Amino acid sequence: MELEATAIDIGTSRPLVLLNTTDADELGAHPLDRVRIRWNGETVTGIVKRTDELVEPGTVGVTEPLHAVHGAVDVKLAGTPRSVRYVRKKLDDVELEPHELGRIVQDIHEHRLSDVELGAYVSGIYANGLSLEETKHLTEAMSAVGQQLSWDAPVVADKHSIGGIAGNCVTPIMVAIVAAAGLTMPKTSSRAVTSPAGTADVMEVLCDVEFSLAEIEEIVTETNGCLVWGGGVDLSPVDDEIIRAENPLSIDPPGQLMASVLSKKRSAGSTHVVIDVPYGEGAKVESLVAARELADDFKRVGDHLEMDVCCAITHGTDPIGRGVGPALEARDVLAVLEGDEDAPESLRLKSLRLSELLLEHCGVDASAAEILESGKALERFRDIVAAQGGDPGVCADDLEPGAHSTTIRADRTGLASRVDNRQLCDLARRAGAPLDSRAGLVIHQTATNAVEVGDPLYTIHAETQSKLEEAEALADRLEPIRVRSKADALVERR
């Protein structure tokens, strides 16, 4: 069918082809079918969207990935990508071959799968899981797509947490300590998936996080480290597409999680990686047995990729730090680095423990505590913030939370018997985090604290009154910090 192509912007990165219903009927094209467009001796493929209003008969609209296409074009129906068959196999719980996983990764990278098909892929992984062999080959395929960083240093340090713990922002502190110890640590981090703040969201409160590869190399050459958004430099870009599909479902299945983490690390040129695997009620991994299994699998996949991976299995029952949300977590980070006596001790201790482990793992004889207490870590962190375009003089007291707030208080006397990370994260997200950087929670109690009637449990901060009211309504239905009598609390903690 001969049509006239015109560019249309409907706010999508998908290669959509908008056909008027009349033309679509004549072509026999249904929603989400593929069409092949021949133009100027070239051929491109797009996903069909039918419309009565956005384009006139005789015209085909093309979205941003296809904007080079214009003028007279020939439009024909195209077949479904082979990877869709492989997605169906995974939905049927059939183990995929390496070439099948590679084809899925390539088609995701080339935007050949519709949002529905991408959603089916992550649903199949969530429902039926990935074998260890599938995870190895998927990680390898994902890391082979996109750009790669390489470094002259023989040892390149890295760290990742699988997430799920409120306020667990140890990464900026670790990078400052490890870089101050002389190691190269180019940290590429993600934005939030199911949490109220990823490391990139936290750092964006203080400085820029989107840089080109050349700019990252310059920052690392100057400071030994960086804290940037990995999606901004096309490192394992398929991971970002998969995360986009996982977000609405708030899922992060183990096999895909490992492929996501380690494909990014391999693309970033990391040689020695520490993975933080928190476990406990309300965490992503709830049992010690499951945490050990996941840690073993991380190590096996790392060996397959020739990366030296070790895991720290940490308690994930309680939040780390007091703030939950980008600005509130950034405030905690600065307080620890500044040596503030009121800085959250849980965040300081976990940052030191993981830093010591990473230094030892990389064969460096240095004391993380000494580097932190001497002010060298703070100095290096300020260097990194300055190199990334931020204010190196920013202090914890400079960061104000959202002006709209309410404090939830205890309605009984007893002990805080349980703190639910998942519910705290849900509340912070309902308040607007991470998109509203100053939204989130401040946690006033941890498990086993003695609590009196009227004592503050947590404070919700939002940037708008409407978001605060939404979070309050959710808080009425949840109990993220449970207060029970001392006798009942001791029974629950056993």
Short mmCIF file of C-alpha atoms in Angstrom, two decimals:
data_model
loop_
_atom_site.label_atom_id
_atom_site.label_comp_id
_atom_site.label_asym_id
_atom_site.label_seq_id
_atom_site.Cartn_x
_atom_site.Cartn_y
_atom_site.Cartn_z
CA MET A 1 0.00 0.00 0.00
CA GLU A 2 1.39 3.41 -1.00
CA LEU A 3 1.06 5.97 1.81
CA GLU A 4 2.56 9.32 2.78
CA ALA A 5 4.70 9.14 5.95
CA THR A 6 4.69 11.91 8.54
CA ALA A 7 6.41 12.20 11.92
CA ILE A 8 4.17 12.13 15.00
CA ASP A 9 5.17 12.67 18.62
CA ILE A 10 2.96 10.79 21.09
CA GLY A 11 5.53 10.50 23.88
CA THR A 12 6.84 7.00 23.26
CA SER A 13 10.22 5.47 22.49
CA ARG A 14 8.54 2.53 20.73
CA PRO A 15 8.63 2.34 16.89
CA LEU A 16 4.88 2.72 16.42
CA VAL A 17 3.17 3.09 13.05
CA LEU A 18 -0.18 4.90 13.19
CA LEU A 19 -2.63 3.85 10.48
CA ASN A 20 -6.03 5.33 9.88
CA THR A 21 -8.68 2.65 10.46
CA THR A 22 -9.71 2.75 6.78
CA ASP A 23 -6.16 2.02 5.60
CA ALA A 24 -5.60 -0.55 8.35
CA ASP A 25 -8.74 -2.46 7.30
CA GLU A 26 -7.64 -2.48 3.67
CA LEU A 27 -4.18 -3.69 4.68
CA GLY A 28 -5.63 -6.25 7.13
CA ALA A 29 -3.58 -4.79 9.97
CA HIS A 30 -4.75 -5.31 13.55
CA PRO A 31 -3.44 -3.53 16.68
CA LEU A 32 0.11 -4.70 17.56
CA ASP A 33 0.64 -6.31 14.14
CA ARG A 34 3.93 -5.43 12.43
CA VAL A 35 4.25 -3.60 9.14
CA ARG A 36 7.32 -3.28 6.96
CA ILE A 37 7.92 0.17 5.49
CA ARG A 38 10.08 0.52 2.37
CA TRP A 39 11.53 3.98 1.91
CA ASN A 40 14.50 5.32 -0.06
CA GLY A 41 15.81 1.81 -0.68
CA GLU A 42 15.70 0.99 3.05
CA THR A 43 13.31 -1.14 5.11
CA VAL A 44 12.13 -0.53 8.68
CA THR A 45 9.58 -2.33 10.82
CA GLY A 46 6.99 -0.79 13.12
CA ILE A 47 4.18 -1.86 15.44
CA VAL A 48 0.65 -0.96 14.34
CA LYS A 49 -1.59 1.42 16.21
CA ARG A 50 -5.01 2.03 14.60
CA THR A 51 -6.64 5.44 14.85
CA ASP A 52 -9.62 7.38 13.48
CA GLU A 53 -8.29 10.82 14.36
CA LEU A 54 -4.49 11.09 14.61
CA VAL A 55 -3.79 10.46 10.91
CA GLU A 56 -5.90 10.90 7.79
CA PRO A 57 -6.55 8.12 5.24
CA GLY A 58 -3.59 7.84 2.88
CA THR A 59 -1.15 8.92 5.61
CA VAL A 60 0.99 6.83 7.96
CA GLY A 61 2.26 8.38 11.21
CA VAL A 62 5.64 7.27 12.55
CA THR A 63 6.92 7.85 16.09
CA GLU A 64 10.35 9.10 17.19
CA PRO A 65 12.48 5.98 16.43
CA LEU A 66 11.21 6.10 12.83
CA HIS A 67 11.27 9.88 12.31
CA ALA A 68 13.82 9.57 9.49
CA VAL A 69 11.05 8.00 7.39
CA HIS A 70 9.11 10.59 5.39
CA GLY A 71 7.44 11.15 2.05
CA ALA A 72 6.02 8.39 -0.14
CA VAL A 73 6.46 4.90 1.36
CA ASP A 74 5.32 1.35 0.66
CA VAL A 75 3.63 -0.35 3.64
CA LYS A 76 3.11 -4.13 3.89
CA LEU A 77 2.25 -6.54 6.68
CA ALA A 78 5.27 -8.17 8.31
CA GLY A 79 5.65 -11.34 10.33
CA THR A 80 5.95 -11.58 14.10
CA PRO A 81 9.53 -11.62 15.47
CA ARG A 82 10.87 -15.08 16.26
CA SER A 83 11.47 -14.01 19.85
CA VAL A 84 7.70 -13.93 20.47
CA ARG A 85 7.70 -17.72 20.05
CA TYR A 86 10.44 -17.96 22.64
CA VAL A 87 8.50 -15.74 25.03
CA ARG A 88 5.57 -18.15 24.69
CA LYS A 89 7.92 -21.04 25.49
CA LYS A 90 8.93 -19.34 28.74
CA LEU A 91 5.25 -18.73 29.56
CA ASP A 92 4.82 -22.51 29.11
CA ASP A 93 7.74 -23.06 31.54
CA VAL A 94 10.11 -24.44 28.89
CA GLU A 95 13.82 -23.76 29.41
CA LEU A 96 15.24 -21.50 26.71
CA GLU A 97 18.37 -22.17 24.65
CA PRO A 98 21.22 -19.62 24.53
CA HIS A 99 20.34 -18.52 20.97
CA GLU A 100 16.69 -18.05 21.98
CA LEU A 101 17.63 -15.81 24.90
CA GLY A 102 20.01 -13.93 22.62
CA ARG A 103 17.22 -13.34 20.10
CA ILE A 104 14.89 -12.01 22.81
CA VAL A 105 17.60 -9.63 24.02
CA GLN A 106 18.34 -8.41 20.48
CA ASP A 107 14.66 -7.84 19.67
CA ILE A 108 14.14 -5.92 22.93
CA HIS A 109 17.17 -3.79 22.06
CA GLU A 110 15.82 -3.08 18.58
CA HIS A 111 12.34 -2.25 19.97
CA ARG A 112 10.82 -5.08 17.94
CA LEU A 113 8.61 -6.26 20.83
CA SER A 114 5.44 -4.44 21.77
CA ASP A 115 4.80 -3.42 25.37
CA VAL A 116 2.36 -6.33 25.68
CA GLU A 117 5.01 -8.82 24.48
CA LEU A 118 7.66 -7.31 26.75
CA GLY A 119 5.20 -7.57 29.64
CA ALA A 120 4.62 -11.21 28.74
CA TYR A 121 8.37 -11.82 28.85
CA VAL A 122 8.81 -10.42 32.37
CA SER A 123 5.64 -12.23 33.48
CA GLY A 124 7.02 -15.53 32.19
CA ILE A 125 10.30 -14.98 34.04
CA TYR A 126 8.41 -14.01 37.20
CA ALA A 127 6.03 -16.99 37.06
CA ASN A 128 8.44 -19.71 35.93
CA GLY A 129 11.89 -18.39 36.81
CA LEU A 130 15.21 -18.86 35.04
CA SER A 131 17.54 -21.80 35.47
CA LEU A 132 21.15 -21.05 36.36
CA GLU A 133 22.20 -21.83 32.78
CA GLU A 134 19.53 -19.52 31.40
CA THR A 135 20.68 -16.78 33.77
CA LYS A 136 24.31 -17.16 32.67
CA HIS A 137 23.45 -16.93 28.98
CA LEU A 138 20.94 -14.11 29.48
CA THR A 139 23.52 -12.07 31.41
CA GLU A 140 26.10 -12.66 28.70
CA ALA A 141 23.66 -11.61 25.95
CA MET A 142 22.55 -8.47 27.81
CA SER A 143 26.12 -7.34 28.53
CA ALA A 144 27.09 -7.78 24.85
CA VAL A 145 24.55 -5.16 23.76
CA GLY A 146 25.28 -1.46 24.10
CA GLN A 147 28.41 0.42 25.08
CA GLN A 148 31.31 -0.87 27.17
CA LEU A 149 33.64 0.86 29.63
CA SER A 150 37.26 -0.27 29.97
CA TRP A 151 39.92 0.84 32.42
CA ASP A 152 43.70 0.66 32.65
CA ALA A 153 43.50 -0.31 36.33
CA PRO A 154 43.97 -4.07 36.92
CA VAL A 155 41.34 -4.00 39.68
CA VAL A 156 38.04 -2.14 39.21
CA ALA A 157 35.83 -2.23 42.30
CA ASP A 158 32.04 -2.26 42.30
CA LYS A 159 29.11 -2.91 44.60
CA HIS A 160 25.40 -3.53 44.28
CA SER A 161 22.51 -4.16 46.65
CA ILE A 162 19.56 -6.23 45.48
CA GLY A 163 17.35 -3.67 47.25
CA GLY A 164 14.12 -3.94 49.17
CA ILE A 165 15.42 -2.27 52.34
CA ALA A 166 14.17 1.20 53.18
CA GLY A 167 16.90 3.87 53.31
CA ASN A 168 19.71 1.47 52.34
CA CYS A 169 21.86 4.14 50.65
CA VAL A 170 25.34 2.88 51.52
CA THR A 171 26.72 3.15 47.97
CA PRO A 172 27.75 6.85 47.97
CA ILE A 173 29.58 6.35 51.27
CA MET A 174 31.30 3.22 49.97
CA VAL A 175 32.43 4.89 46.75
CA ALA A 176 33.90 7.78 48.74
CA ILE A 177 35.80 5.40 51.06
CA VAL A 178 37.04 3.02 48.36
CA ALA A 179 38.07 5.83 45.96
CA ALA A 180 39.90 7.57 48.82
CA ALA A 181 41.78 4.30 49.41
CA GLY A 182 43.17 4.56 45.88
CA LEU A 183 40.98 2.03 44.08
CA THR A 184 39.10 2.74 40.86
CA MET A 185 35.35 2.57 41.48
CA PRO A 186 33.25 3.89 38.57
CA LYS A 187 29.79 3.29 40.05
CA THR A 188 26.98 3.19 37.53
CA SER A 189 23.68 2.96 39.37
CA SER A 190 20.05 2.50 38.48
CA ARG A 191 17.06 4.60 39.27
CA ALA A 192 14.38 3.16 41.51
CA VAL A 193 12.60 0.01 40.32
CA THR A 194 10.37 -0.98 43.24
CA SER A 195 11.96 1.29 45.88
CA PRO A 196 11.40 4.98 46.71
CA ALA A 197 14.95 5.86 45.64
CA GLY A 198 17.78 4.29 43.68
CA THR A 199 21.35 5.50 44.15
CA ALA A 200 21.06 7.59 40.98
CA ASP A 201 17.93 9.28 42.37
CA VAL A 202 19.75 10.10 45.62
CA MET A 203 22.84 11.48 43.88
CA GLU A 204 20.70 13.58 41.53
CA VAL A 205 19.70 15.62 44.57
CA LEU A 206 23.36 16.66 44.88
CA CYS A 207 24.74 16.72 41.32
CA ASP A 208 24.26 15.61 37.73
CA VAL A 209 24.17 11.86 37.08
CA GLU A 210 23.85 11.69 33.27
CA PHE A 211 27.15 11.76 31.40
CA SER A 212 28.75 10.47 28.22
CA LEU A 213 31.36 7.72 28.36
CA ALA A 214 34.12 10.26 27.74
CA GLU A 215 32.84 12.44 30.60
CA ILE A 216 32.69 9.44 32.98
CA GLU A 217 36.26 8.52 32.11
CA GLU A 218 37.34 12.11 32.84
CA ILE A 219 35.54 12.14 36.23
CA VAL A 220 37.07 8.79 37.25
CA THR A 221 40.55 9.87 36.11
CA GLU A 222 40.21 12.96 38.32
CA THR A 223 38.65 11.36 41.43
CA ASN A 224 39.03 7.53 41.18
CA GLY A 225 35.25 7.21 41.29
CA CYS A 226 31.88 8.38 40.08
CA LEU A 227 28.20 7.94 40.94
CA VAL A 228 26.27 8.12 37.68
CA TRP A 229 23.10 6.75 36.12
CA GLY A 230 23.97 3.68 34.06
CA GLY A 231 21.03 4.20 31.69
CA GLY A 232 22.50 7.51 30.55
CA VAL A 233 25.47 5.82 28.88
CA ASP A 234 23.78 2.87 27.18
CA LEU A 235 25.39 0.23 29.41
CA SER A 236 23.33 -2.96 29.05
CA PRO A 237 20.43 -0.88 27.65
CA VAL A 238 18.14 -3.91 27.41
CA ASP A 239 18.10 -3.91 31.21
CA ASP A 240 16.48 -0.47 31.20
CA GLU A 241 13.75 -1.68 28.84
CA ILE A 242 13.06 -4.69 31.06
CA ILE A 243 12.96 -2.50 34.17
CA ARG A 244 10.41 -0.28 32.40
CA ALA A 245 8.18 -3.35 32.00
CA GLU A 246 8.77 -4.56 35.57
CA ASN A 247 7.97 -1.22 37.19
CA PRO A 248 4.14 -1.25 36.82
CA LEU A 249 4.05 -4.78 38.25
CA SER A 250 6.57 -4.06 41.05
CA ILE A 251 8.35 -7.34 40.32
CA ASP A 252 12.06 -8.19 40.26
CA PRO A 253 12.45 -11.98 39.73
CA PRO A 254 15.76 -13.49 40.93
CA GLY A 255 17.13 -14.71 37.57
CA GLN A 256 16.38 -11.43 35.84
CA LEU A 257 17.74 -9.57 38.87
CA MET A 258 21.10 -11.34 38.58
CA ALA A 259 21.23 -10.76 34.83
CA SER A 260 20.37 -7.10 35.35
CA VAL A 261 23.02 -6.49 38.01
CA LEU A 262 25.90 -8.44 36.51
CA SER A 263 25.33 -7.34 32.89
CA LYS A 264 25.66 -3.73 34.08
CA LYS A 265 28.82 -4.59 36.06
CA ARG A 266 30.41 -6.35 33.10
CA SER A 267 29.54 -3.46 30.77
CA ALA A 268 31.05 -1.01 33.28
CA GLY A 269 34.36 -2.90 33.23
CA SER A 270 34.14 -4.09 36.84
CA THR A 271 36.51 -6.88 37.92
CA HIS A 272 35.72 -7.25 41.65
CA VAL A 273 32.13 -6.90 42.85
CA VAL A 274 30.46 -7.12 46.27
CA ILE A 275 26.72 -7.89 46.22
CA ASP A 276 24.66 -6.96 49.27
CA VAL A 277 21.90 -9.56 49.80
CA PRO A 278 19.62 -8.41 52.65
CA TYR A 279 17.15 -10.95 53.99
CA GLY A 280 14.29 -10.89 56.47
CA GLU A 281 10.57 -10.29 56.74
CA GLY A 282 9.55 -7.56 54.31
CA ALA A 283 12.81 -7.77 52.32
CA LYS A 284 13.03 -9.11 48.74
CA VAL A 285 14.60 -12.28 50.14
CA GLU A 286 12.84 -13.41 53.30
CA SER A 287 14.88 -16.40 54.50
CA LEU A 288 18.55 -17.03 55.20
CA VAL A 289 18.41 -20.21 53.09
CA ALA A 290 17.10 -18.28 50.07
CA ALA A 291 19.72 -15.56 50.60
CA ARG A 292 22.51 -18.15 50.59
CA GLU A 293 21.14 -19.76 47.42
CA LEU A 294 20.97 -16.39 45.68
CA ALA A 295 24.51 -15.51 46.83
CA ASP A 296 25.83 -18.83 45.46
CA ASP A 297 24.11 -18.21 42.13
CA PHE A 298 25.56 -14.68 41.91
CA LYS A 299 29.01 -16.18 42.43
CA ARG A 300 28.45 -18.85 39.74
CA VAL A 301 27.19 -16.35 37.17
CA GLY A 302 30.11 -14.03 38.02
CA ASP A 303 32.56 -16.90 37.44
CA HIS A 304 30.94 -17.54 34.05
CA LEU A 305 31.57 -13.88 33.13
CA GLU A 306 35.12 -13.96 34.59
CA MET A 307 34.23 -11.44 37.32
CA ASP A 308 35.29 -11.93 40.94
CA VAL A 309 31.98 -11.73 42.80
CA CYS A 310 31.39 -12.13 46.52
CA CYS A 311 28.19 -11.58 48.47
CA ALA A 312 27.47 -10.09 51.87
CA ILE A 313 24.34 -11.61 53.41
CA THR A 314 22.95 -8.91 55.69
CA HIS A 315 19.97 -8.60 58.01
CA GLY A 316 17.13 -6.86 56.22
CA THR A 317 14.49 -6.82 58.91
CA ASP A 318 14.95 -3.14 59.82
CA PRO A 319 15.49 -0.07 57.65
CA ILE A 320 19.03 1.27 57.18
CA GLY A 321 19.26 4.94 58.04
CA ARG A 322 16.34 7.14 58.91
CA GLY A 323 15.38 8.78 55.62
CA VAL A 324 13.43 7.04 52.84
CA GLY A 325 13.32 8.99 49.57
CA PRO A 326 15.98 10.81 47.49
CA ALA A 327 16.61 14.00 49.49
CA LEU A 328 16.09 12.33 52.86
CA GLU A 329 18.56 9.56 52.03
CA ALA A 330 21.06 12.08 50.65
CA ARG A 331 20.81 13.92 53.97
CA ASP A 332 21.67 10.71 55.84
CA VAL A 333 24.64 10.05 53.52
CA LEU A 334 26.08 13.51 54.14
CA ALA A 335 25.53 13.21 57.89
CA VAL A 336 27.57 9.98 57.98
CA LEU A 337 30.36 11.40 55.84
CA GLU A 338 30.44 14.60 57.91
CA GLY A 339 30.80 12.60 61.13
CA ASP A 340 27.64 14.11 62.59
CA GLU A 341 27.02 12.57 66.03
CA ASP A 342 23.32 12.31 65.16
CA ALA A 343 23.99 10.46 61.88
CA PRO A 344 22.14 7.14 61.63
CA GLU A 345 24.42 4.53 63.18
CA SER A 346 22.91 1.67 61.16
CA LEU A 347 23.90 3.37 57.91
CA ARG A 348 27.40 4.15 59.14
CA LEU A 349 28.05 0.60 60.37
CA LYS A 350 26.72 -1.11 57.24
CA SER A 351 28.71 1.24 54.98
CA LEU A 352 31.89 0.44 56.92
CA ARG A 353 31.27 -3.31 56.91
CA LEU A 354 30.69 -3.47 53.15
CA SER A 355 33.61 -1.11 52.44
CA GLU A 356 35.96 -3.29 54.51
CA LEU A 357 34.73 -6.35 52.61
CA LEU A 358 35.26 -4.71 49.22
CA LEU A 359 38.73 -3.42 50.13
CA GLU A 360 39.73 -6.89 51.34
CA HIS A 361 38.16 -8.49 48.25
CA CYS A 362 40.30 -6.21 46.06
CA GLY A 363 43.48 -6.97 48.04
CA VAL A 364 43.88 -3.49 49.53
CA ASP A 365 45.22 -3.18 53.08
CA ALA A 366 43.35 -0.11 54.32
CA SER A 367 40.94 0.70 57.15
CA ALA A 368 37.52 1.90 56.01
CA ALA A 369 36.82 3.30 59.49
CA GLU A 370 40.05 5.31 59.48
CA ILE A 371 39.32 6.73 56.02
CA LEU A 372 35.82 7.75 57.14
CA GLU A 373 36.80 9.19 60.53
CA SER A 374 39.78 11.12 59.15
CA GLY A 375 37.54 13.07 56.76
CA LYS A 376 39.26 11.63 53.67
CA ALA A 377 36.02 9.99 52.51
CA LEU A 378 34.11 13.29 52.84
CA GLU A 379 36.83 15.10 50.91
CA ARG A 380 36.73 12.52 48.12
CA PHE A 381 32.92 12.60 48.02
CA ARG A 382 33.01 16.37 47.62
CA ASP A 383 35.52 15.96 44.79
CA ILE A 384 33.14 13.57 43.03
CA VAL A 385 30.14 15.86 43.54
CA ALA A 386 32.13 18.80 42.14
CA ALA A 387 33.34 16.77 39.16
CA GLN A 388 29.71 15.86 38.44
CA GLY A 389 28.61 19.49 38.42
CA GLY A 390 27.27 19.78 41.97
CA ASP A 391 28.06 22.03 44.92
CA PRO A 392 30.95 20.43 46.86
CA GLY A 393 30.08 22.50 49.91
CA VAL A 394 26.58 21.07 50.34
CA CYS A 395 25.86 19.87 53.89
CA ALA A 396 23.23 17.61 55.41
CA ASP A 397 21.47 20.60 56.96
CA ASP A 398 21.02 22.16 53.51
CA LEU A 399 18.63 19.41 52.38
CA GLU A 400 15.03 20.13 53.32
CA PRO A 401 12.26 17.53 52.97
CA GLY A 402 8.89 18.26 51.40
CA ALA A 403 7.04 21.03 53.25
CA HIS A 404 3.78 19.08 53.61
CA SER A 405 4.13 16.58 56.42
CA THR A 406 2.38 14.59 59.08
CA THR A 407 3.72 12.44 61.91
CA ILE A 408 2.17 9.07 62.75
CA ARG A 409 2.30 8.41 66.50
CA ALA A 410 1.95 5.35 68.71
CA ASP A 411 -1.52 4.67 70.07
CA ARG A 412 -0.25 2.28 72.76
CA THR A 413 2.71 1.66 75.04
CA GLY A 414 5.03 -1.27 74.38
CA LEU A 415 7.85 -2.30 72.05
CA ALA A 416 8.24 -1.79 68.33
CA SER A 417 7.96 -5.49 67.53
CA ARG A 418 8.27 -5.28 63.76
CA VAL A 419 9.25 -2.74 61.11
CA ASP A 420 7.98 -3.63 57.63
CA ASN A 421 10.34 -2.40 54.91
CA ARG A 422 7.88 -3.12 52.13
CA GLN A 423 5.14 -1.05 53.73
CA LEU A 424 7.53 1.83 54.45
CA CYS A 425 8.62 1.82 50.80
CA ASP A 426 5.00 1.74 49.64
CA LEU A 427 4.19 4.76 51.81
CA ALA A 428 7.20 6.73 50.57
CA ARG A 429 6.24 6.03 46.97
CA ARG A 430 2.64 7.05 47.65
CA ALA A 431 3.96 10.33 49.06
CA GLY A 432 5.64 10.98 45.70
CA ALA A 433 9.13 9.47 45.91
CA PRO A 434 11.24 9.10 43.84
CA LEU A 435 9.80 11.47 41.21
CA ASP A 436 9.25 14.10 43.90
CA SER A 437 12.80 14.18 45.25
CA ARG A 438 11.91 15.76 48.62
CA ALA A 439 9.08 13.31 49.33
CA GLY A 440 9.42 10.26 51.56
CA LEU A 441 9.58 9.23 55.19
CA VAL A 442 11.65 9.87 58.27
CA ILE A 443 11.66 6.80 60.54
CA HIS A 444 11.76 7.48 64.28
CA GLN A 445 11.63 3.93 65.68
CA THR A 446 13.38 0.65 64.98
CA ALA A 447 12.51 -2.85 66.13
CA THR A 448 12.80 -3.49 69.91
CA ASN A 449 12.58 0.23 70.77
CA ALA A 450 10.46 0.99 73.83
CA VAL A 451 7.53 3.17 72.79
CA GLU A 452 5.11 5.27 74.83
CA VAL A 453 1.66 6.46 73.76
CA GLY A 454 2.10 9.53 71.54
CA ASP A 455 5.71 8.82 70.61
CA PRO A 456 6.46 9.49 66.91
CA LEU A 457 6.75 6.36 64.75
CA TYR A 458 7.44 7.95 61.38
CA THR A 459 6.88 11.23 59.56
CA ILE A 460 5.56 11.43 56.00
CA HIS A 461 6.86 14.27 53.80
CA ALA A 462 5.33 15.29 50.48
CA GLU A 463 5.76 18.15 48.05
CA THR A 464 2.01 18.64 47.60
CA GLN A 465 -0.93 18.43 49.96
CA SER A 466 -2.75 16.01 47.68
CA LYS A 467 0.17 13.54 47.74
CA LEU A 468 0.35 13.82 51.51
CA GLU A 469 -3.36 13.02 51.79
CA GLU A 470 -2.91 9.97 49.55
CA ALA A 471 -0.07 8.72 51.74
CA GLU A 472 -2.09 9.35 54.91
CA ALA A 473 -4.99 7.33 53.49
CA LEU A 474 -2.63 4.44 52.83
CA ALA A 475 -1.06 4.78 56.28
CA ASP A 476 -4.50 4.29 57.80
CA ARG A 477 -4.66 0.84 56.16
CA LEU A 478 -1.08 -0.22 56.96
CA GLU A 479 0.98 -0.84 60.06
CA PRO A 480 4.62 -0.44 58.96
CA ILE A 481 5.83 -0.06 62.56
CA ARG A 482 3.96 -2.47 64.80
CA VAL A 483 3.79 -1.70 68.53
CA ARG A 484 2.87 -4.52 70.92
CA SER A 485 3.09 -5.20 74.63
CA LYS A 486 6.57 -6.26 75.75
CA ALA A 487 5.48 -9.87 76.21
CA ASP A 488 3.79 -10.08 72.79
CA ALA A 489 6.69 -8.28 71.12
CA LEU A 490 9.24 -10.77 72.46
CA VAL A 491 7.14 -13.65 71.13
CA GLU A 492 6.95 -12.01 67.67
CA ARG A 493 10.72 -11.42 67.53
CA ARG A 494 11.54 -15.09 68.20
#
